[in-house]
């Protein structure tokens, strides 16, 4: 049986393309295992909990996620960029970023619990938020994941994530068998993150070295914070217009409606792995290519955007057409109100591809300081449209708003920001003629 390395070798590709394809393979394998297993478990858990309790659980996750982005402080992309450049010693980068994230994690864990207590006035909901908010601190270990991504060694990251996934499945199935209540399922989802952090630790210790090599530099911390601050603002805006909809639905309609919206979102998350994995894998390659040749970088960046957008659009069309059967034969008839939401929201994948590929290029070109204006527009569109339309049209409005806010942030805004005009031109070229690269994909790969 041929291994992936042997298969790639038979294609007679350049070393760079071998690296890209190998890491894409591991990224796709890891994400497919994670998403499909998560989807299957999510289906079983949703059927067990019912729309209202399943909606409450997703409301809690969405609320905590809003605060988690502040704790990350936009550092992930900066870490990967700096480690790919290799200017500073990696123990210094990892150690400094880890210390920042731990401190931020503790602060925002306390803040999200306080927010739930003030906003919901429900002791049970606040308890669930307190439990799941522990993930904010444990996600600090993502610095290890970022390091492996920067050196284009996704294999070690993926193996840790696959291990976490299967252990998590076993735990949730066990909870189903003993008829556990909602609290224990929130504990299980929290433990997923703890387990993944442990997996990253084991992989790092086995392949790289000891945590004792990590160092903290106050001056370098200031540098990282300065570089990451524009991305913090950007990431905050992005997370708000990606997650605030479920919080607003829970506040303005009810938790059951959150359950229906979450079902559609679960399938959309599966679609989103195409552009997100491509962006994470290609960024270090684009950084390296740009330092060697501007012409080669321009060509690779355009092809990257073309593939990501048009493959995502094709997947969106397929899922939208099959939405009724997808929901009915997975989550069940109790969740059929989610069908129309999925039919609309499926196209968020194509909009996200257009936005995320451009975002990867902005980081590569060092233009992230202007990104806050880009994503603030998407955030503003999301909040205002949901506030106006949710009471009148219900959760279907949130599905349309999700696409509109992504397009506003990831495309329209690029036409309004002078520094991003070249990105807007590249995106427009992708929309008009990018499909040609899909048609001749075999020729491009071989060249």
XYZ file of C-alpha atoms in Angstrom:
447
model
C 0.000 0.000 0.000
C 1.449 3.327 -1.070
C 2.059 6.004 1.551
C 1.245 9.659 0.942
C 4.986 10.364 0.551
C 5.304 7.733 -2.160
C 2.242 9.005 -3.990
C 3.537 12.568 -3.945
C 6.971 11.421 -5.135
C 5.392 9.736 -8.171
C 3.993 13.077 -9.307
C 7.562 14.416 -9.800
C 6.765 17.781 -8.230
C 9.127 20.433 -6.971
C 10.172 20.314 -3.313
C 7.962 23.312 -2.518
C 4.881 21.740 -4.093
C 5.611 18.437 -2.366
C 5.639 20.284 0.941
C 2.398 22.099 0.137
C 0.566 18.941 -0.926
C 1.882 16.876 1.983
C 0.761 19.443 4.528
C -2.528 19.986 2.759
C -3.030 16.230 3.007
C -2.457 16.218 6.767
C -4.563 19.360 7.243
C -7.438 17.878 5.271
C -7.206 14.482 7.001
C -7.186 16.096 10.429
C -10.010 18.478 9.666
C -12.140 15.833 7.963
C -11.747 13.481 10.921
C -12.462 16.277 13.378
C -15.447 17.733 11.544
C -17.100 14.484 10.485
C -16.670 12.837 13.863
C -17.809 16.059 15.529
C -20.797 16.158 13.206
C -21.761 12.573 13.971
C -21.421 13.099 17.723
C -23.216 16.443 17.398
C -26.108 14.716 15.660
C -26.426 12.095 18.392
C -26.084 14.696 21.164
C -28.597 17.035 19.480
C -31.137 14.219 19.137
C -30.607 13.340 22.803
C -30.781 16.884 24.185
C -33.507 18.256 21.911
C -33.591 21.715 20.257
C -33.931 23.743 23.486
C -31.093 22.186 25.529
C -28.911 21.812 22.427
C -29.544 25.490 21.708
C -28.581 26.442 25.271
C -25.307 24.530 24.972
C -24.446 26.305 21.727
C -25.430 29.646 23.231
C -22.897 29.033 26.031
C -20.176 28.039 23.554
C -20.824 31.111 21.402
C -20.726 33.485 24.377
C -17.404 32.072 25.610
C -15.972 32.166 22.091
C -16.630 35.910 21.933
C -14.344 36.414 24.936
C -11.782 33.833 23.884
C -10.763 35.973 20.930
C -9.663 38.752 23.295
C -7.440 36.316 25.187
C -5.774 35.209 21.940
C -5.119 38.904 21.211
C -4.620 38.274 17.488
C -1.279 36.606 18.219
C -1.742 33.373 16.230
C -1.088 34.813 12.773
C 1.812 36.926 14.047
C 3.408 33.912 15.745
C 3.239 31.861 12.544
C 4.640 34.735 10.489
C 7.554 35.417 12.838
C 8.440 31.749 13.259
C 8.313 31.250 9.476
C 10.704 34.188 9.045
C 13.149 32.725 11.584
C 14.592 36.084 12.640
C 14.075 35.512 16.382
C 14.739 32.202 18.232
C 11.543 30.152 18.325
C 11.735 29.462 22.118
C 11.595 33.213 22.655
C 8.569 33.611 20.373
C 6.686 30.653 21.850
C 7.501 31.460 25.464
C 6.563 35.108 25.195
C 3.317 34.398 23.342
C 2.365 31.674 25.825
C 2.832 33.973 28.823
C 0.709 36.679 27.210
C -2.086 34.230 26.414
C -2.177 32.711 29.898
C -2.521 36.111 31.557
C -5.166 37.197 29.050
C -6.936 33.859 29.455
C -7.366 34.254 33.208
C -8.646 37.823 32.845
C -11.229 37.040 30.186
C -12.360 33.830 31.872
C -13.444 35.940 34.838
C -15.026 38.554 32.576
C -17.183 36.105 30.598
C -18.525 34.579 33.833
C -19.401 38.062 35.117
C -21.055 38.926 31.810
C -23.252 35.817 31.883
C -24.297 36.530 35.466
C -25.280 40.113 34.598
C -26.833 39.455 31.186
C -28.698 36.155 31.685
C -29.576 36.321 35.377
C -29.769 32.526 35.283
C -27.580 30.570 37.722
C -27.624 27.400 35.583
C -26.559 29.208 32.405
C -23.803 31.016 34.319
C -22.578 27.684 35.716
C -22.308 26.259 32.208
C -20.452 29.386 31.051
C -18.049 29.093 34.009
C -17.255 25.484 33.134
C -16.701 26.056 29.429
C -14.756 29.291 29.999
C -11.828 27.196 31.291
C -11.096 26.468 27.632
C -9.915 30.061 27.244
C -6.885 29.383 29.472
C -6.088 25.939 28.078
C -6.170 27.262 24.515
C -2.912 29.049 25.355
C -1.177 25.807 24.330
C -2.108 26.632 20.727
C 1.334 28.283 20.613
C 2.662 24.772 19.954
C 0.217 24.256 17.120
C 1.268 27.571 15.619
C 4.931 26.540 15.744
C 4.319 23.322 13.811
C 2.186 25.247 11.307
C 4.997 27.786 10.836
C 7.601 25.126 10.023
C 5.043 23.404 7.760
C 4.933 20.199 9.815
C 1.172 19.773 10.163
C 1.503 16.034 10.719
C 2.291 16.401 14.420
C -0.593 18.789 14.982
C -3.052 16.553 13.155
C -2.110 13.407 15.050
C -2.741 15.187 18.358
C -6.100 16.461 17.108
C -7.174 13.041 15.826
C -6.316 11.439 19.170
C -8.316 14.104 21.002
C -11.243 13.600 18.647
C -11.614 9.875 19.231
C -11.185 10.106 22.995
C -13.788 12.881 23.015
C -16.187 10.702 21.021
C -15.793 7.862 23.511
C -16.527 10.184 26.450
C -19.674 11.648 24.870
C -20.989 8.224 23.888
C -20.440 7.148 27.487
C -22.479 10.125 28.684
C -25.289 9.161 26.331
C -25.302 5.612 27.644
C -25.668 6.772 31.261
C -28.302 9.407 30.356
C -26.170 12.287 31.646
C -27.603 15.787 31.911
C -26.558 18.876 29.948
C -23.932 19.938 32.495
C -21.839 16.838 31.886
C -21.876 17.404 28.137
C -20.499 20.924 28.650
C -17.825 19.390 30.902
C -17.011 16.908 28.124
C -16.616 19.642 25.501
C -14.366 21.506 27.939
C -12.257 18.395 28.483
C -11.780 18.149 24.697
C -9.675 21.311 24.838
C -7.745 20.133 27.904
C -6.965 16.850 26.177
C -5.863 18.604 22.984
C -3.515 20.838 24.965
C -1.952 17.707 26.434
C -1.557 16.270 22.944
C 0.277 19.352 21.752
C 2.548 19.142 24.804
C 3.423 15.488 24.086
C 4.086 16.203 20.386
C 6.326 19.159 21.194
C 8.302 17.257 23.815
C 8.799 14.284 21.474
C 9.709 16.210 18.310
C 11.240 19.494 19.476
C 12.348 19.718 23.082
C 11.509 20.817 26.594
C 9.252 23.631 27.731
C 12.146 24.744 29.895
C 13.773 26.148 26.767
C 10.975 28.693 26.426
C 11.943 32.209 27.396
C 9.984 35.374 28.087
C 11.089 38.782 26.877
C 9.225 41.886 27.950
C 10.571 43.884 25.012
C 9.547 41.155 22.581
C 6.142 40.938 24.267
C 5.639 44.622 23.496
C 6.628 43.936 19.880
C 4.165 41.022 19.574
C 1.357 43.002 21.173
C 2.001 45.965 18.901
C 2.028 43.766 15.794
C -0.988 41.745 16.931
C -3.194 44.605 18.120
C -4.635 45.369 14.659
C -5.386 41.663 14.272
C -7.012 41.610 17.726
C -9.416 44.283 16.578
C -9.913 42.434 13.321
C -10.391 39.049 14.984
C -12.798 40.569 17.472
C -14.896 41.979 14.669
C -14.749 38.676 12.784
C -15.778 36.594 15.789
C -18.539 39.043 16.632
C -20.114 38.783 13.207
C -19.573 35.005 13.146
C -20.819 34.225 16.668
C -22.921 37.157 17.834
C -25.841 35.895 15.759
C -26.349 32.894 18.068
C -26.092 35.100 21.146
C -28.568 37.606 19.671
C -30.952 34.813 18.649
C -30.821 33.471 22.200
C -31.521 36.913 23.662
C -34.084 38.180 21.114
C -35.939 34.949 20.230
C -35.223 31.871 22.387
C -32.723 29.067 22.984
C -34.703 26.642 20.796
C -34.149 28.912 17.798
C -30.434 28.825 18.617
C -30.672 25.031 18.342
C -32.042 25.207 14.783
C -29.483 27.809 13.751
C -26.694 25.745 15.317
C -27.660 22.710 13.249
C -27.257 24.680 10.029
C -24.034 26.203 11.345
C -22.660 22.740 12.080
C -22.858 21.779 8.408
C -21.510 25.148 7.312
C -18.472 24.597 9.551
C -17.749 21.448 7.566
C -17.791 23.507 4.382
C -15.536 26.179 5.850
C -12.634 23.775 6.320
C -11.746 24.156 2.624
C -10.783 27.848 2.699
C -9.567 27.851 6.310
C -7.177 24.924 5.875
C -5.888 26.320 2.603
C -5.236 29.678 4.280
C -3.385 28.211 7.261
C -1.271 25.909 5.089
C -0.390 28.376 2.350
C 0.541 31.387 4.515
C 4.108 30.222 5.375
C 4.639 29.313 1.716
C 3.460 32.753 0.555
C 5.783 34.452 3.054
C 8.751 32.473 1.747
C 7.820 32.993 -1.924
C 7.324 36.742 -1.506
C 10.796 37.161 -0.031
C 12.291 35.461 -3.083
C 10.196 36.849 -5.937
C 7.329 39.327 -6.118
C 6.259 37.972 -9.506
C 6.068 34.401 -8.254
C 4.185 35.558 -5.170
C 1.561 37.393 -7.243
C 0.961 34.313 -9.388
C 0.697 31.925 -6.419
C -1.560 34.290 -4.481
C -4.003 34.586 -7.389
C -4.115 30.836 -7.956
C -4.592 30.235 -4.240
C -7.573 32.582 -4.147
C -9.087 31.103 -7.328
C -8.954 27.538 -6.043
C -10.258 28.396 -2.592
C -13.239 30.478 -3.731
C -14.465 28.302 -6.581
C -14.059 24.988 -4.772
C -15.985 26.474 -1.848
C -18.723 27.780 -4.158
C -19.131 24.360 -5.751
C -19.458 22.762 -2.305
C -21.990 25.444 -1.279
C -24.257 24.690 -4.228
C -24.208 20.952 -3.542
C -25.041 21.339 0.163
C -27.797 23.888 -0.520
C -29.505 21.553 -2.983
C -29.330 18.590 -0.603
C -30.184 20.535 2.580
C -33.580 18.874 3.234
C -32.238 15.339 3.070
C -29.074 16.278 4.972
C -31.007 17.623 7.960
C -33.831 15.061 7.944
C -31.606 11.994 7.835
C -29.048 13.290 10.315
C -30.490 15.475 13.067
C -34.029 14.224 12.461
C -37.482 15.654 11.816
C -37.397 17.688 15.044
C -34.780 19.923 13.419
C -36.455 20.406 9.997
C -36.864 24.173 10.629
C -33.087 24.277 10.091
C -33.403 23.235 6.422
C -34.154 26.652 4.974
C -31.403 28.160 7.134
C -28.871 25.687 5.755
C -30.002 26.314 2.161
C -29.058 29.954 2.579
C -26.081 29.682 4.929
C -24.291 27.129 2.745
C -23.131 30.019 0.574
C -21.310 31.533 3.523
C -18.498 29.105 2.658
C -17.808 30.846 -0.665
C -17.999 34.280 0.963
C -15.618 33.144 3.707
C -13.176 31.790 1.132
C -13.061 35.166 -0.594
C -12.442 36.881 2.739
C -10.001 34.446 4.386
C -7.727 34.114 1.355
C -7.462 37.889 1.186
C -6.770 37.928 4.930
C -3.843 35.539 4.512
C -2.363 37.850 1.886
C -2.771 40.905 4.106
C -0.732 39.218 6.841
C 1.873 38.082 4.300
C 2.222 41.622 2.961
C 2.264 43.213 6.424
C -0.941 45.175 5.806
C -2.918 43.817 8.752
C -2.936 47.194 10.524
C -5.735 48.369 8.208
C -7.800 45.206 8.573
C -9.792 46.583 11.501
C -11.678 48.911 9.122
C -12.401 45.936 6.904
C -13.878 43.723 9.585
C -15.515 46.524 11.537
C -17.779 47.015 8.538
C -18.760 43.348 8.657
C -19.344 43.566 12.396
C -21.495 46.681 12.023
C -23.540 45.129 9.206
C -24.073 41.958 11.259
C -25.226 43.646 14.451
C -27.433 46.276 12.811
C -29.100 43.905 10.341
C -29.728 41.268 13.003
C -31.103 43.884 15.388
C -33.502 45.173 12.737
C -34.441 41.939 10.973
C -34.450 39.230 13.677
C -37.640 40.410 15.456
C -39.456 40.776 12.133
C -38.334 37.738 10.107
C -36.917 35.308 12.679
C -33.850 33.105 12.347
C -33.893 33.019 8.528
C -32.840 36.665 8.673
C -29.704 35.651 10.570
C -28.772 33.288 7.724
C -28.871 36.068 5.129
C -27.113 38.455 7.494
C -24.277 35.942 7.978
C -23.530 36.057 4.244
C -24.027 39.815 3.889
C -21.678 40.618 6.771
C -18.975 38.295 5.416
C -19.187 39.849 1.948
C -19.145 43.350 3.427
C -16.061 42.615 5.511
C -14.152 40.458 3.071
C -14.865 42.102 -0.285
C -16.779 45.388 -0.338
C -14.534 46.960 2.291
C -11.443 46.195 0.202
C -12.801 48.567 -2.425
C -13.158 51.289 0.229
C -9.680 50.996 1.786
C -6.962 52.450 -0.505
C -4.243 50.085 0.769
C -6.415 47.101 -0.152
C -7.394 48.113 -3.665
C -4.981 45.573 -5.176
C -6.651 42.860 -3.061
C -10.070 43.971 -4.322
C -8.825 43.741 -7.903
C -7.495 40.240 -7.236
C -10.814 39.202 -5.660
C -12.803 40.613 -8.578
C -10.572 38.745 -10.996
C -11.253 35.571 -9.025
C -15.016 36.080 -9.198
C -14.963 36.736 -12.938
C -12.335 34.333 -14.274
C -11.105 32.238 -11.338
C -13.107 29.222 -12.493
C -10.583 28.723 -15.294
C -7.968 27.523 -12.806
C -10.365 24.839 -11.577
C -10.791 23.596 -15.146
C -7.024 23.326 -15.712
C -6.044 22.290 -12.165
C -4.042 19.249 -13.322
C -1.861 21.361 -15.599
C -1.218 23.956 -12.859
C -0.221 21.330 -10.285
C 2.298 19.733 -12.646
C 3.830 23.088 -13.568
